């Protein structure tokens, strides 16, 4: 495939490319029902959701809770940390509860599947307010779903969690990639301005890239990069153009 990034212009200036914090969160009290909106969207708190085609959800945020109701399909969530307001995805009579993490939820007619890729989540029966995960041996705290673990909870004909214990399995990295293969394709750049490429990456990630000098935005690059890996993108850009990279 050749070099992943190839410079089509040069600049003698050695400047910084660094990561900055995400923009300020929107005010609380947001309620925005959504049906089949764009595949990728930044939520009012800065969290990011990727929707598989056909998925439907509603976003209901207030001062105490960030609630997303998934009524159909599959979605991947990358959650901004906010200990004062837990992030809850409600699907099939279940609450998938997190503070700051990344996880995938798939709602089907007979089951709900939760896959954690980063952080930890609780999986609760919405009505009974108790965990549906197998209890830890002698553990006093509610059990958690950990990175690389997938849980499949069966649903009754009425769409509520079944009484049978859920299946929890540890997945290999290649299995996780297979489950998430529906996600957005890799970004292909062909002579694209660096400023435009940075804007695309920032629109899809919590980790934000910043250019120290406006002139750097006019550099041109070509190649294929992952839309959810801004760190690798930044390293490649810095190496290609001889820039300094600062955290």
PDB file of C-alpha atoms in Angstrom:
ATOM      1  CA  UNK A   1       0.000   0.000   0.000  1.00  0.00           C
ATOM      2  CA  UNK A   2       3.059   2.227   0.349  1.00  0.00           C
ATOM      3  CA  UNK A   3       3.547   4.960   2.873  1.00  0.00           C
ATOM      4  CA  UNK A   4       0.492   5.689   4.943  1.00  0.00           C
ATOM      5  CA  UNK A   5       1.103   9.432   4.720  1.00  0.00           C
ATOM      6  CA  UNK A   6       2.924  11.164   1.880  1.00  0.00           C
ATOM      7  CA  UNK A   7       3.665  14.876   1.948  1.00  0.00           C
ATOM      8  CA  UNK A   8       2.563  16.830  -1.092  1.00  0.00           C
ATOM      9  CA  UNK A   9       3.902  20.094   0.335  1.00  0.00           C
ATOM     10  CA  UNK A  10       6.645  21.040   2.739  1.00  0.00           C
ATOM     11  CA  UNK A  11       7.053  23.640   5.448  1.00  0.00           C
ATOM     12  CA  UNK A  12      10.325  24.653   7.044  1.00  0.00           C
ATOM     13  CA  UNK A  13       8.606  25.572  10.279  1.00  0.00           C
ATOM     14  CA  UNK A  14       8.893  22.999  13.054  1.00  0.00           C
ATOM     15  CA  UNK A  15       5.856  23.502  15.269  1.00  0.00           C
ATOM     16  CA  UNK A  16       3.774  21.546  17.724  1.00  0.00           C
ATOM     17  CA  UNK A  17       0.876  19.212  17.149  1.00  0.00           C
ATOM     18  CA  UNK A  18      -0.716  18.409  20.478  1.00  0.00           C
ATOM     19  CA  UNK A  19      -3.755  16.935  22.113  1.00  0.00           C
ATOM     20  CA  UNK A  20      -6.223  19.304  23.747  1.00  0.00           C
ATOM     21  CA  UNK A  21      -9.289  18.672  25.884  1.00  0.00           C
ATOM     22  CA  UNK A  22     -12.697  18.287  24.267  1.00  0.00           C
ATOM     23  CA  UNK A  23     -14.963  21.315  24.014  1.00  0.00           C
ATOM     24  CA  UNK A  24     -17.276  22.284  26.871  1.00  0.00           C
ATOM     25  CA  UNK A  25     -20.302  20.097  27.467  1.00  0.00           C
ATOM     26  CA  UNK A  26     -23.741  21.381  26.605  1.00  0.00           C
ATOM     27  CA  UNK A  27     -26.030  22.465  29.471  1.00  0.00           C
ATOM     28  CA  UNK A  28     -28.005  19.798  31.302  1.00  0.00           C
ATOM     29  CA  UNK A  29     -31.719  19.326  30.782  1.00  0.00           C
ATOM     30  CA  UNK A  30     -31.364  18.193  27.169  1.00  0.00           C
ATOM     31  CA  UNK A  31     -34.009  15.893  25.717  1.00  0.00           C
ATOM     32  CA  UNK A  32     -33.674  14.986  22.047  1.00  0.00           C
ATOM     33  CA  UNK A  33     -35.606  12.028  20.632  1.00  0.00           C
ATOM     34  CA  UNK A  34     -33.721  10.617  17.653  1.00  0.00           C
ATOM     35  CA  UNK A  35     -34.694   8.106  14.972  1.00  0.00           C
ATOM     36  CA  UNK A  36     -32.077   6.851  12.534  1.00  0.00           C
ATOM     37  CA  UNK A  37     -29.872   9.942  12.798  1.00  0.00           C
ATOM     38  CA  UNK A  38     -26.448  10.199  11.200  1.00  0.00           C
ATOM     39  CA  UNK A  39     -24.168   7.166  11.825  1.00  0.00           C
ATOM     40  CA  UNK A  40     -21.835   9.097  14.123  1.00  0.00           C
ATOM     41  CA  UNK A  41     -22.826  11.860  16.507  1.00  0.00           C
ATOM     42  CA  UNK A  42     -21.340  13.758  19.432  1.00  0.00           C
ATOM     43  CA  UNK A  43     -23.868  13.868  22.286  1.00  0.00           C
ATOM     44  CA  UNK A  44     -24.532  16.975  24.428  1.00  0.00           C
ATOM     45  CA  UNK A  45     -21.966  15.912  27.057  1.00  0.00           C
ATOM     46  CA  UNK A  46     -19.203  15.229  24.512  1.00  0.00           C
ATOM     47  CA  UNK A  47     -19.763  11.461  24.416  1.00  0.00           C
ATOM     48  CA  UNK A  48     -19.782   9.837  20.979  1.00  0.00           C
ATOM     49  CA  UNK A  49     -22.250   7.289  19.600  1.00  0.00           C
ATOM     50  CA  UNK A  50     -21.848   5.301  16.389  1.00  0.00           C
ATOM     51  CA  UNK A  51     -25.070   3.803  15.038  1.00  0.00           C
ATOM     52  CA  UNK A  52     -25.288   0.707  12.911  1.00  0.00           C
ATOM     53  CA  UNK A  53     -27.664   1.309   9.952  1.00  0.00           C
ATOM     54  CA  UNK A  54     -31.271   0.808  11.078  1.00  0.00           C
ATOM     55  CA  UNK A  55     -30.608   1.575  14.757  1.00  0.00           C
ATOM     56  CA  UNK A  56     -32.945   3.920  16.610  1.00  0.00           C
ATOM     57  CA  UNK A  57     -32.456   5.685  19.935  1.00  0.00           C
ATOM     58  CA  UNK A  58     -33.510   8.674  22.012  1.00  0.00           C
ATOM     59  CA  UNK A  59     -31.226  10.871  24.117  1.00  0.00           C
ATOM     60  CA  UNK A  60     -32.618  12.224  27.398  1.00  0.00           C
ATOM     61  CA  UNK A  61     -30.160  14.155  29.577  1.00  0.00           C
ATOM     62  CA  UNK A  62     -30.912  16.021  32.796  1.00  0.00           C
ATOM     63  CA  UNK A  63     -28.941  17.311  35.778  1.00  0.00           C
ATOM     64  CA  UNK A  64     -28.726  13.860  37.429  1.00  0.00           C
ATOM     65  CA  UNK A  65     -28.532  11.300  34.618  1.00  0.00           C
ATOM     66  CA  UNK A  66     -27.451  10.857  31.023  1.00  0.00           C
ATOM     67  CA  UNK A  67     -29.974   8.415  29.558  1.00  0.00           C
ATOM     68  CA  UNK A  68     -29.936   6.934  26.057  1.00  0.00           C
ATOM     69  CA  UNK A  69     -32.817   4.620  25.097  1.00  0.00           C
ATOM     70  CA  UNK A  70     -31.939   2.157  22.338  1.00  0.00           C
ATOM     71  CA  UNK A  71     -35.202   0.924  20.809  1.00  0.00           C
ATOM     72  CA  UNK A  72     -33.732  -1.012  17.897  1.00  0.00           C
ATOM     73  CA  UNK A  73     -30.427  -2.144  16.464  1.00  0.00           C
ATOM     74  CA  UNK A  74     -26.821  -1.690  17.550  1.00  0.00           C
ATOM     75  CA  UNK A  75     -24.659   1.199  18.714  1.00  0.00           C
ATOM     76  CA  UNK A  76     -21.156   1.795  20.045  1.00  0.00           C
ATOM     77  CA  UNK A  77     -20.758   4.360  22.839  1.00  0.00           C
ATOM     78  CA  UNK A  78     -17.616   6.224  23.906  1.00  0.00           C
ATOM     79  CA  UNK A  79     -18.573   7.969  27.123  1.00  0.00           C
ATOM     80  CA  UNK A  80     -17.177  11.181  28.587  1.00  0.00           C
ATOM     81  CA  UNK A  81     -16.404  10.820  32.284  1.00  0.00           C
ATOM     82  CA  UNK A  82     -18.806  12.574  34.646  1.00  0.00           C
ATOM     83  CA  UNK A  83     -19.013  10.891  38.078  1.00  0.00           C
ATOM     84  CA  UNK A  84     -21.917  13.143  39.047  1.00  0.00           C
ATOM     85  CA  UNK A  85     -24.046  11.959  36.104  1.00  0.00           C
ATOM     86  CA  UNK A  86     -23.875   8.258  35.202  1.00  0.00           C
ATOM     87  CA  UNK A  87     -24.332   7.358  31.539  1.00  0.00           C
ATOM     88  CA  UNK A  88     -27.101   4.777  31.012  1.00  0.00           C
ATOM     89  CA  UNK A  89     -28.053   2.925  27.831  1.00  0.00           C
ATOM     90  CA  UNK A  90     -31.518   1.373  28.240  1.00  0.00           C
ATOM     91  CA  UNK A  91     -32.401  -1.539  25.948  1.00  0.00           C
ATOM     92  CA  UNK A  92     -34.747  -4.523  26.312  1.00  0.00           C
ATOM     93  CA  UNK A  93     -35.551  -3.868  29.969  1.00  0.00           C
ATOM     94  CA  UNK A  94     -31.860  -3.514  30.840  1.00  0.00           C
ATOM     95  CA  UNK A  95     -29.728  -0.573  31.951  1.00  0.00           C
ATOM     96  CA  UNK A  96     -26.077  -0.600  30.861  1.00  0.00           C
ATOM     97  CA  UNK A  97     -24.539   1.872  33.297  1.00  0.00           C
ATOM     98  CA  UNK A  98     -21.117   3.539  33.003  1.00  0.00           C
ATOM     99  CA  UNK A  99     -19.235   6.675  34.027  1.00  0.00           C
ATOM    100  CA  UNK A 100     -16.508   6.897  31.404  1.00  0.00           C
ATOM    101  CA  UNK A 101     -15.885   3.937  29.140  1.00  0.00           C
ATOM    102  CA  UNK A 102     -16.550   2.436  25.703  1.00  0.00           C
ATOM    103  CA  UNK A 103     -19.011  -0.348  24.985  1.00  0.00           C
ATOM    104  CA  UNK A 104     -21.254  -1.779  22.284  1.00  0.00           C
ATOM    105  CA  UNK A 105     -24.945  -2.645  22.753  1.00  0.00           C
ATOM    106  CA  UNK A 106     -26.977  -4.752  20.327  1.00  0.00           C
ATOM    107  CA  UNK A 107     -30.719  -5.165  20.808  1.00  0.00           C
ATOM    108  CA  UNK A 108     -32.381  -8.094  19.060  1.00  0.00           C
ATOM    109  CA  UNK A 109     -35.841  -9.642  19.367  1.00  0.00           C
ATOM    110  CA  UNK A 110     -34.695 -12.368  21.752  1.00  0.00           C
ATOM    111  CA  UNK A 111     -31.583 -10.924  23.405  1.00  0.00           C
ATOM    112  CA  UNK A 112     -29.421  -7.951  24.361  1.00  0.00           C
ATOM    113  CA  UNK A 113     -25.676  -8.176  23.821  1.00  0.00           C
ATOM    114  CA  UNK A 114     -23.187  -5.926  25.628  1.00  0.00           C
ATOM    115  CA  UNK A 115     -19.484  -5.842  24.700  1.00  0.00           C
ATOM    116  CA  UNK A 116     -17.044  -3.699  26.699  1.00  0.00           C
ATOM    117  CA  UNK A 117     -13.953  -2.398  24.919  1.00  0.00           C
ATOM    118  CA  UNK A 118     -12.732   0.083  27.549  1.00  0.00           C
ATOM    119  CA  UNK A 119     -13.486   0.659  31.226  1.00  0.00           C
ATOM    120  CA  UNK A 120     -16.190  -1.217  33.150  1.00  0.00           C
ATOM    121  CA  UNK A 121     -20.000  -1.273  33.120  1.00  0.00           C
ATOM    122  CA  UNK A 122     -22.880  -2.496  35.239  1.00  0.00           C
ATOM    123  CA  UNK A 123     -25.748  -4.363  33.557  1.00  0.00           C
ATOM    124  CA  UNK A 124     -28.955  -3.978  35.562  1.00  0.00           C
ATOM    125  CA  UNK A 125     -32.539  -5.119  35.293  1.00  0.00           C
ATOM    126  CA  UNK A 126     -34.327  -1.796  34.744  1.00  0.00           C
ATOM    127  CA  UNK A 127     -37.440  -2.713  36.732  1.00  0.00           C
ATOM    128  CA  UNK A 128     -35.859  -4.656  39.593  1.00  0.00           C
ATOM    129  CA  UNK A 129     -32.787  -2.359  39.820  1.00  0.00           C
ATOM    130  CA  UNK A 130     -30.383  -5.240  40.367  1.00  0.00           C
ATOM    131  CA  UNK A 131     -27.513  -6.681  38.404  1.00  0.00           C
ATOM    132  CA  UNK A 132     -28.158  -9.481  35.922  1.00  0.00           C
ATOM    133  CA  UNK A 133     -24.459 -10.450  35.834  1.00  0.00           C
ATOM    134  CA  UNK A 134     -23.169 -13.492  37.718  1.00  0.00           C
ATOM    135  CA  UNK A 135     -22.061 -12.494  41.230  1.00  0.00           C
ATOM    136  CA  UNK A 136     -18.355 -12.473  42.051  1.00  0.00           C
ATOM    137  CA  UNK A 137     -17.259 -15.064  44.603  1.00  0.00           C
ATOM    138  CA  UNK A 138     -17.873 -13.456  47.942  1.00  0.00           C
ATOM    139  CA  UNK A 139     -17.913  -9.988  46.424  1.00  0.00           C
ATOM    140  CA  UNK A 140     -19.975  -7.371  48.210  1.00  0.00           C
ATOM    141  CA  UNK A 141     -20.145  -4.990  45.257  1.00  0.00           C
ATOM    142  CA  UNK A 142     -22.291  -5.443  42.170  1.00  0.00           C
ATOM    143  CA  UNK A 143     -20.451  -7.425  39.479  1.00  0.00           C
ATOM    144  CA  UNK A 144     -18.996  -5.595  36.493  1.00  0.00           C
ATOM    145  CA  UNK A 145     -18.444  -6.339  32.838  1.00  0.00           C
ATOM    146  CA  UNK A 146     -14.762  -5.741  32.042  1.00  0.00           C
ATOM    147  CA  UNK A 147     -12.830  -4.889  28.856  1.00  0.00           C
ATOM    148  CA  UNK A 148     -12.943  -7.732  26.346  1.00  0.00           C
ATOM    149  CA  UNK A 149     -15.986  -9.327  27.994  1.00  0.00           C
ATOM    150  CA  UNK A 150     -19.273  -9.872  26.205  1.00  0.00           C
ATOM    151  CA  UNK A 151     -22.571 -10.575  27.935  1.00  0.00           C
ATOM    152  CA  UNK A 152     -25.673 -11.922  26.171  1.00  0.00           C
ATOM    153  CA  UNK A 153     -28.956 -11.573  28.098  1.00  0.00           C
ATOM    154  CA  UNK A 154     -31.977 -13.496  26.838  1.00  0.00           C
ATOM    155  CA  UNK A 155     -35.318 -11.676  26.580  1.00  0.00           C
ATOM    156  CA  UNK A 156     -38.831 -12.980  27.113  1.00  0.00           C
ATOM    157  CA  UNK A 157     -41.557 -12.776  24.451  1.00  0.00           C
ATOM    158  CA  UNK A 158     -42.641  -9.519  26.115  1.00  0.00           C
ATOM    159  CA  UNK A 159     -39.155  -8.025  25.659  1.00  0.00           C
ATOM    160  CA  UNK A 160     -38.101  -8.182  29.329  1.00  0.00           C
ATOM    161  CA  UNK A 161     -34.942  -9.871  30.694  1.00  0.00           C
ATOM    162  CA  UNK A 162     -35.409 -13.621  31.073  1.00  0.00           C
ATOM    163  CA  UNK A 163     -34.781 -15.346  34.395  1.00  0.00           C
ATOM    164  CA  UNK A 164     -32.037 -17.590  33.007  1.00  0.00           C
ATOM    165  CA  UNK A 165     -28.437 -16.517  33.807  1.00  0.00           C
ATOM    166  CA  UNK A 166     -26.744 -14.520  31.033  1.00  0.00           C
ATOM    167  CA  UNK A 167     -23.794 -15.786  29.052  1.00  0.00           C
ATOM    168  CA  UNK A 168     -20.550 -13.970  29.811  1.00  0.00           C
ATOM    169  CA  UNK A 169     -17.444 -14.695  27.751  1.00  0.00           C
ATOM    170  CA  UNK A 170     -13.950 -13.276  27.354  1.00  0.00           C
ATOM    171  CA  UNK A 171     -13.249 -12.411  23.725  1.00  0.00           C
ATOM    172  CA  UNK A 172      -9.934 -12.365  21.913  1.00  0.00           C
ATOM    173  CA  UNK A 173      -8.960  -9.087  20.179  1.00  0.00           C
ATOM    174  CA  UNK A 174      -9.715 -10.557  16.764  1.00  0.00           C
ATOM    175  CA  UNK A 175     -13.187 -11.570  17.971  1.00  0.00           C
ATOM    176  CA  UNK A 176     -13.843  -8.031  19.225  1.00  0.00           C
ATOM    177  CA  UNK A 177     -12.803  -6.651  15.842  1.00  0.00           C
ATOM    178  CA  UNK A 178     -15.172  -9.079  14.128  1.00  0.00           C
ATOM    179  CA  UNK A 179     -18.114  -8.024  16.312  1.00  0.00           C
ATOM    180  CA  UNK A 180     -17.405  -4.349  15.567  1.00  0.00           C
ATOM    181  CA  UNK A 181     -16.707  -4.824  11.863  1.00  0.00           C
ATOM    182  CA  UNK A 182     -19.952  -2.965  11.024  1.00  0.00           C
ATOM    183  CA  UNK A 183     -18.470   0.339  12.171  1.00  0.00           C
ATOM    184  CA  UNK A 184     -17.350   3.244  10.055  1.00  0.00           C
ATOM    185  CA  UNK A 185     -14.732   2.368   7.398  1.00  0.00           C
ATOM    186  CA  UNK A 186     -11.197   3.652   7.581  1.00  0.00           C
ATOM    187  CA  UNK A 187     -10.582   7.179   6.404  1.00  0.00           C
ATOM    188  CA  UNK A 188      -8.904   7.473   3.000  1.00  0.00           C
ATOM    189  CA  UNK A 189      -7.059  10.751   2.392  1.00  0.00           C
ATOM    190  CA  UNK A 190      -5.814  11.697  -1.069  1.00  0.00           C
ATOM    191  CA  UNK A 191      -4.062  15.050  -1.090  1.00  0.00           C
ATOM    192  CA  UNK A 192      -6.290  16.303   1.736  1.00  0.00           C
ATOM    193  CA  UNK A 193      -5.370  19.428   3.717  1.00  0.00           C
ATOM    194  CA  UNK A 194      -4.015  18.581   7.143  1.00  0.00           C
ATOM    195  CA  UNK A 195      -6.513  20.993   8.702  1.00  0.00           C
ATOM    196  CA  UNK A 196      -9.440  19.147   7.102  1.00  0.00           C
ATOM    197  CA  UNK A 197      -8.048  15.754   8.177  1.00  0.00           C
ATOM    198  CA  UNK A 198      -7.649  16.952  11.775  1.00  0.00           C
ATOM    199  CA  UNK A 199     -11.244  18.245  11.743  1.00  0.00           C
ATOM    200  CA  UNK A 200     -12.478  14.788  10.639  1.00  0.00           C
ATOM    201  CA  UNK A 201     -10.569  13.011  13.398  1.00  0.00           C
ATOM    202  CA  UNK A 202     -11.720  15.503  16.049  1.00  0.00           C
ATOM    203  CA  UNK A 203     -15.362  15.045  15.053  1.00  0.00           C
ATOM    204  CA  UNK A 204     -15.135  11.350  15.918  1.00  0.00           C
ATOM    205  CA  UNK A 205     -13.001  11.250  19.062  1.00  0.00           C
ATOM    206  CA  UNK A 206     -12.850  12.513  22.637  1.00  0.00           C
ATOM    207  CA  UNK A 207      -9.101  13.071  22.231  1.00  0.00           C
ATOM    208  CA  UNK A 208      -8.733  16.328  20.291  1.00  0.00           C
ATOM    209  CA  UNK A 209      -5.848  17.338  18.021  1.00  0.00           C
ATOM    210  CA  UNK A 210      -4.634  20.943  17.764  1.00  0.00           C
ATOM    211  CA  UNK A 211      -2.247  22.573  15.297  1.00  0.00           C
ATOM    212  CA  UNK A 212       0.099  25.106  16.870  1.00  0.00           C
ATOM    213  CA  UNK A 213       0.480  27.184  13.703  1.00  0.00           C
ATOM    214  CA  UNK A 214      -2.311  28.049  11.218  1.00  0.00           C
ATOM    215  CA  UNK A 215       0.076  27.497   8.287  1.00  0.00           C
ATOM    216  CA  UNK A 216       0.264  23.783   9.136  1.00  0.00           C
ATOM    217  CA  UNK A 217      -3.374  23.343   8.116  1.00  0.00           C
ATOM    218  CA  UNK A 218      -2.380  23.767   4.452  1.00  0.00           C
ATOM    219  CA  UNK A 219      -0.015  20.801   4.400  1.00  0.00           C
ATOM    220  CA  UNK A 220      -1.291  17.990   2.159  1.00  0.00           C
ATOM    221  CA  UNK A 221      -1.357  14.303   3.055  1.00  0.00           C
ATOM    222  CA  UNK A 222      -2.448  11.003   1.542  1.00  0.00           C
ATOM    223  CA  UNK A 223      -3.063   7.601   3.093  1.00  0.00           C
ATOM    224  CA  UNK A 224      -5.480   5.465   5.069  1.00  0.00           C
ATOM    225  CA  UNK A 225      -6.013   5.862   8.811  1.00  0.00           C
ATOM    226  CA  UNK A 226      -8.350   4.547  11.467  1.00  0.00           C
ATOM    227  CA  UNK A 227     -11.083   7.058  12.377  1.00  0.00           C
ATOM    228  CA  UNK A 228     -10.835   6.227  16.091  1.00  0.00           C
ATOM    229  CA  UNK A 229      -7.064   6.316  16.581  1.00  0.00           C
ATOM    230  CA  UNK A 230      -5.993   9.995  16.688  1.00  0.00           C
ATOM    231  CA  UNK A 231      -2.785   9.196  18.567  1.00  0.00           C
ATOM    232  CA  UNK A 232      -1.379   7.046  15.756  1.00  0.00           C
ATOM    233  CA  UNK A 233      -2.507   9.620  13.192  1.00  0.00           C
ATOM    234  CA  UNK A 234      -0.706  12.379  15.114  1.00  0.00           C
ATOM    235  CA  UNK A 235       2.521  10.357  15.335  1.00  0.00           C
ATOM    236  CA  UNK A 236       2.466   9.651  11.598  1.00  0.00           C
ATOM    237  CA  UNK A 237       1.855  13.296  10.737  1.00  0.00           C
ATOM    238  CA  UNK A 238       4.640  14.445  13.059  1.00  0.00           C
ATOM    239  CA  UNK A 239       7.106  11.935  11.562  1.00  0.00           C
ATOM    240  CA  UNK A 240       6.140  12.778   7.983  1.00  0.00           C
ATOM    241  CA  UNK A 241       6.418  16.540   8.287  1.00  0.00           C
ATOM    242  CA  UNK A 242       9.123  16.787  10.961  1.00  0.00           C
ATOM    243  CA  UNK A 243       6.830  18.293  13.558  1.00  0.00           C
ATOM    244  CA  UNK A 244       7.055  18.196  17.313  1.00  0.00           C
ATOM    245  CA  UNK A 245       4.316  16.232  19.053  1.00  0.00           C
ATOM    246  CA  UNK A 246       3.290  17.363  22.512  1.00  0.00           C
ATOM    247  CA  UNK A 247       0.724  15.919  24.914  1.00  0.00           C
TER     248      UNK A 247
END
